[in-house]
CSV table of C-alpha atoms in Angstrom, one decimal:
chain,number,residue,atom,x,y,z
A,1,VAL,CA,57.3,131.4,71.9
A,2,ALA,CA,59.3,133.9,74.0
A,3,ALA,CA,56.9,133.5,76.9
A,4,LEU,CA,57.0,129.7,76.6
A,5,LEU,CA,60.8,129.7,76.6
A,6,GLU,CA,60.8,132.0,79.7
A,7,LYS,CA,58.5,129.6,81.4
A,8,ILE,CA,60.6,126.5,80.5
A,9,GLY,CA,63.8,128.3,81.6
A,10,LYS,CA,62.2,129.1,85.0
A,11,GLN,CA,61.0,125.5,85.5
A,12,GLU,CA,64.4,124.2,84.5
A,13,LEU,CA,66.2,126.4,87.0
A,14,GLU,CA,63.9,125.1,89.7
A,15,GLY,CA,64.3,121.5,88.5
A,16,GLY,CA,60.5,121.3,88.1
A,17,ARG,CA,60.3,119.8,84.6
A,18,THR,CA,62.9,117.1,85.2
A,19,ARG,CA,61.6,116.4,88.7
A,20,GLN,CA,58.2,115.5,87.3
A,21,ARG,CA,59.9,112.7,85.2
A,22,GLN,CA,62.3,111.8,88.0
A,23,LEU,CA,65.1,112.0,85.4
A,24,GLY,CA,67.9,114.5,85.1
A,25,VAL,CA,70.2,115.0,82.1
A,26,LEU,CA,73.5,114.3,83.8
A,27,ARG,CA,72.5,112.8,87.1
A,28,GLU,CA,69.4,111.0,88.3
A,29,ASP,CA,68.6,113.8,90.7
A,30,PRO,CA,67.5,116.9,88.7
A,31,ALA,CA,68.6,119.2,91.5
A,32,GLU,CA,72.1,117.8,91.4
A,33,ASP,CA,72.1,118.3,87.6
A,34,MET,CA,71.6,122.0,88.1
A,35,ARG,CA,74.3,122.3,90.8
A,36,LEU,CA,76.8,120.6,88.6
A,37,LEU,CA,76.2,122.5,85.5
A,38,SER,CA,78.7,125.2,84.9
A,39,ALA,CA,77.9,128.7,83.6
A,40,THR,CA,79.2,127.6,80.2
A,41,ALA,CA,76.8,124.7,80.1
A,42,VAL,CA,73.9,126.8,81.1
A,43,ARG,CA,74.7,129.3,78.4
A,44,ASP,CA,75.0,126.5,75.8
A,45,ARG,CA,71.6,125.2,76.8
A,46,GLU,CA,70.0,128.6,76.4
A,47,GLU,CA,71.6,129.0,73.0
A,48,THR,CA,70.2,125.6,72.0
A,49,LEU,CA,66.7,126.6,73.2
A,50,GLN,CA,66.9,129.8,71.3
A,51,LEU,CA,68.0,128.0,68.1
A,52,CYS,CA,65.1,125.5,68.5
A,53,ALA,CA,62.7,128.4,69.0
A,54,ASN,CA,63.8,130.1,65.8
A,55,LEU,CA,63.6,126.9,63.9
A,56,ALA,CA,60.1,126.2,65.3
A,57,GLU,CA,58.9,129.7,64.2
A,58,GLU,CA,60.1,128.9,60.7
A,59,GLY,CA,58.4,125.5,60.8
A,60,HIS,CA,61.7,123.4,60.6
A,61,TRP,CA,60.4,120.8,62.9
A,62,GLU,CA,62.7,118.0,61.6
A,63,GLU,CA,65.8,120.1,62.5
A,64,VAL,CA,64.4,120.8,65.9
A,65,ARG,CA,63.9,117.0,66.4
A,66,GLU,CA,67.5,116.3,65.4
A,67,ILE,CA,68.9,118.9,67.8
A,68,LEU,CA,66.8,117.7,70.7
A,69,GLN,CA,67.3,114.0,70.1
A,70,PRO,CA,70.3,113.6,72.5
A,71,TYR,CA,68.1,114.8,75.4
A,72,SER,CA,65.4,112.2,74.9
A,73,HIS,CA,64.6,109.7,77.7
A,74,ASN,CA,66.0,106.7,75.8
A,75,ASN,CA,69.3,108.4,74.9
A,76,ILE,CA,69.8,109.6,78.5
A,77,LEU,CA,69.4,106.0,79.7
A,78,LYS,CA,71.7,104.7,77.0
A,79,ARG,CA,74.5,107.1,78.0
A,80,ARG,CA,74.1,106.0,81.6
A,81,THR,CA,74.2,102.3,80.7
A,82,ILE,CA,77.4,102.7,78.7
A,83,ARG,CA,79.3,104.3,81.6
A,84,LYS,CA,80.3,101.1,83.4
A,85,VAL,CA,83.5,100.3,85.2
A,86,ASN,CA,85.6,98.0,83.0
A,87,LEU,CA,86.5,95.0,85.3
A,88,ALA,CA,88.9,93.6,82.6
A,89,GLN,CA,91.5,96.2,83.5
A,90,SER,CA,92.9,97.9,86.6
A,91,LEU,CA,90.6,100.3,88.6
A,92,ASN,CA,91.8,103.7,87.5
A,93,ILE,CA,90.9,107.3,88.4
A,94,SER,CA,88.0,107.4,85.8
A,95,GLY,CA,86.5,104.1,87.1
A,96,LEU,CA,86.8,105.2,90.8
A,97,GLU,CA,85.2,108.5,90.0
A,98,MET,CA,82.2,106.7,88.4
A,99,LEU,CA,81.9,104.6,91.6
A,100,ARG,CA,82.1,107.7,93.8
A,101,LYS,CA,79.4,109.4,91.8
A,102,ALA,CA,77.2,106.3,91.8
A,103,LEU,CA,77.4,106.1,95.6
A,104,MET,CA,76.5,109.8,95.9
A,105,ARG,CA,73.4,109.2,93.8
A,106,MET,CA,72.1,106.4,96.0
A,107,PRO,CA,68.8,107.4,97.8
A,108,ARG,CA,69.2,108.5,101.4
A,109,ARG,CA,67.4,106.4,103.9
A,110,VAL,CA,66.1,107.6,107.3
A,111,VAL,CA,66.1,104.7,109.7
A,112,GLN,CA,65.8,104.3,113.5
A,113,ALA,CA,68.9,104.5,115.6
A,114,HIS,CA,70.5,101.3,117.0
A,115,GLN,CA,72.5,100.8,120.1
A,116,LYS,CA,74.9,98.4,118.5
A,117,ARG,CA,76.6,99.9,115.4
A,118,ALA,CA,79.5,98.7,113.3
A,119,GLY,CA,81.2,99.6,110.1
A,120,VAL,CA,82.7,97.3,107.4
A,121,VAL,CA,85.0,98.2,104.6
A,122,VAL,CA,84.1,97.2,101.0
A,123,ALA,CA,87.8,97.3,100.2
A,124,LEU,CA,88.4,97.5,96.5
A,125,CYS,CA,91.9,96.9,95.2
A,126,ASN,CA,94.0,95.9,92.2
A,127,VAL,CA,95.9,92.6,92.4
A,128,ASP,CA,98.5,92.5,89.6
A,129,GLY,CA,96.1,94.7,87.6
A,130,VAL,CA,92.9,92.7,88.3
A,131,PRO,CA,90.1,94.6,90.1
A,132,SER,CA,89.4,92.7,93.3
A,133,LEU,CA,87.7,92.7,96.7
A,134,MET,CA,89.6,92.1,99.9
A,135,PHE,CA,88.3,89.7,102.6
A,136,GLU,CA,89.5,88.4,106.0
A,137,LYS,CA,89.2,85.1,107.7
A,138,ARG,CA,88.6,85.6,111.4
A,139,SER,CA,90.9,83.9,113.9
A,140,THR,CA,89.7,80.6,115.3
A,141,HIS,CA,90.0,81.6,119.0
A,142,LEU,CA,87.6,84.6,118.7
A,143,ARG,CA,84.4,84.2,120.7
A,144,ALA,CA,82.1,85.7,118.1
A,145,HIS,CA,82.0,84.2,114.6
A,146,PRO,CA,85.4,82.3,114.8
A,147,ASP,CA,87.0,81.1,111.5
A,148,GLU,CA,84.4,82.9,109.4
A,149,VAL,CA,85.0,85.0,106.3
A,150,CYS,CA,84.2,88.7,106.7
A,151,LEU,CA,85.0,92.2,105.5
A,152,PRO,CA,87.4,94.4,107.4
A,153,GLY,CA,85.8,96.5,110.1
A,154,GLY,CA,84.3,96.4,113.6
A,155,MET,CA,82.2,98.0,116.2
A,156,VAL,CA,81.9,101.8,116.6
A,157,SER,CA,83.9,103.3,119.5
A,158,ASP,CA,82.1,106.3,121.0
A,159,ILE,CA,85.5,107.5,122.4
A,160,GLU,CA,87.8,107.0,119.4
A,161,ASP,CA,85.5,107.4,116.4
A,162,THR,CA,84.0,110.7,115.0
A,163,SER,CA,82.2,109.0,112.1
A,164,ILE,CA,81.5,105.6,110.6
A,165,VAL,CA,84.3,106.2,108.1
A,166,THR,CA,86.7,106.7,111.0
A,167,THR,CA,85.5,103.4,112.5
A,168,CYS,CA,86.2,101.5,109.3
A,169,LEU,CA,89.7,102.9,108.7
A,170,ARG,CA,90.7,102.4,112.3
A,171,GLU,CA,89.5,98.8,112.4
A,172,MET,CA,91.1,97.9,109.1
A,173,HIS,CA,94.5,99.3,110.1
A,174,GLU,CA,94.2,97.4,113.4
A,175,GLU,CA,93.5,94.2,111.6
A,176,ILE,CA,95.8,94.4,108.6
A,177,GLU,CA,99.4,95.8,108.5
A,178,GLY,CA,101.2,96.8,105.3
A,179,LEU,CA,98.2,98.4,103.5
A,180,PRO,CA,99.2,100.9,100.7
A,181,GLN,CA,98.8,104.5,101.7
A,182,PRO,CA,96.7,106.6,101.4
A,183,ILE,CA,93.4,104.7,101.3
A,184,SER,CA,90.7,106.5,99.2
A,185,VAL,CA,87.2,106.6,100.6
A,186,LEU,CA,84.7,106.5,97.8
A,187,GLY,CA,81.5,106.7,99.8
A,188,VAL,CA,78.9,104.9,101.9
A,189,LEU,CA,76.5,102.3,100.8
A,190,ARG,CA,73.2,103.7,102.0
A,191,CYS,CA,71.5,100.5,103.0
A,192,ASN,CA,68.8,100.0,105.6
A,193,TRP,CA,70.7,99.4,108.9
A,194,GLY,CA,67.6,97.8,110.3
A,195,GLU,CA,67.6,95.0,107.7
A,196,VAL,CA,71.3,94.2,108.5
A,197,HIS,CA,70.5,94.4,112.2
A,198,HIS,CA,67.7,91.8,111.6
A,199,LEU,CA,70.3,89.4,110.1
A,200,VAL,CA,73.3,89.8,112.4
A,201,GLY,CA,72.1,91.6,115.5
A,202,VAL,CA,74.2,94.7,114.7
A,203,ALA,CA,73.4,97.7,112.5
A,204,VAL,CA,76.2,97.6,110.0
A,205,THR,CA,77.2,100.4,107.6
A,206,PRO,CA,79.4,99.5,104.6
A,207,VAL,CA,82.0,102.0,103.6
A,208,VAL,CA,83.5,101.6,100.1
A,209,CYS,CA,87.2,102.3,99.8
A,210,PHE,CA,90.0,101.8,97.3
A,211,VAL,CA,93.1,100.3,98.8
A,212,GLY,CA,95.3,100.5,95.7
A,213,GLU,CA,97.6,97.8,94.2
A,214,VAL,CA,98.2,95.0,96.6
A,215,GLY,CA,99.7,92.4,94.3
A,216,GLU,CA,103.2,92.9,95.7
A,217,ALA,CA,102.2,94.3,99.1
A,218,LYS,CA,103.2,92.3,102.2
A,219,LEU,CA,100.0,92.3,104.0
A,220,LYS,CA,100.3,91.1,107.6
A,221,PRO,CA,97.0,90.2,109.4
A,222,ASN,CA,96.8,90.8,113.2
A,223,PRO,CA,96.8,87.2,114.6
A,224,ASP,CA,94.7,88.4,117.5
A,225,GLU,CA,91.8,89.0,115.2
A,226,VAL,CA,92.5,87.8,111.7
A,227,ALA,CA,93.9,84.5,110.5
A,228,GLU,CA,94.1,85.3,106.8
A,229,VAL,CA,93.7,88.1,104.3
A,230,PHE,CA,92.7,87.2,100.7
A,231,THR,CA,91.2,88.8,97.6
A,232,ILE,CA,88.6,87.7,95.0
A,233,PRO,CA,88.3,89.2,91.5
A,234,LEU,CA,85.3,91.5,91.2
A,235,ILE,CA,84.2,89.9,88.0
A,236,ASN,CA,83.6,86.6,89.9
A,237,PHE,CA,80.7,88.2,91.8
A,238,LEU,CA,78.8,88.8,88.5
A,239,ARG,CA,78.3,85.1,88.0
A,240,ARG,CA,74.8,84.8,89.2
A,241,ASP,CA,74.8,81.0,89.1
A,242,ASP,CA,77.4,81.0,91.9
A,243,TRP,CA,75.2,82.7,94.4
A,244,ILE,CA,72.9,80.9,96.9
A,245,SER,CA,69.9,82.8,98.1
A,246,ARG,CA,67.6,81.7,101.0
A,247,GLU,CA,64.6,83.5,102.4
A,248,GLY,CA,65.6,85.3,105.6
A,249,PHE,CA,69.3,84.9,105.0
A,250,ALA,CA,71.9,87.0,103.3
A,251,PRO,CA,72.9,85.7,99.9
A,252,ILE,CA,76.2,83.8,99.7
């Protein structure tokens, strides 16, 4: 039993056992699990393993089963399912942290480079306590996509921008005045730029941000680029019957 526990402990530290199942205890990535676990958590786990080993030697398998039940595959998935952002109340620190961690867990994609790159802001906000998403309506005199609804953002500037996040924040402030400060960057949606390029001719990277409470904010769109700024409650996007999907086109 001691040799078995030593082998299990070594595999756990290397992430081997959880990697085989592609399922961590706290995060989907087993390696991230190990990085996030504190020394106290590691010690608690070792004590749990030692307790189970002692019970196993004495033949108390039902007690071992009860102790290990929280670590079963189904219970891990159940805990993850429960942790959802409550769209019936204002986005708060806890909800934003869940979103931030979910974005960090998204699989990284390696794609080809594109000459034309842009960034858009998935601008989350609260409107009188209602979690919402901010949109713009483009000015009618623009040459490209006039009078269309879009997300804040624009083309990458090789001179001004050091990152895609810089692009998004710069463009949003140029397009909308009166935004609450500071704006919290939650993460990047790791989509396939090539797929977006196929649809619109530009490789677009979405950056998720939290703008804050805008219910009483006096937002002033830049008339040279934006005709109107408006918001839609996030819960509305969960109504699948309201979406229209066509092959080869983005859903609307």
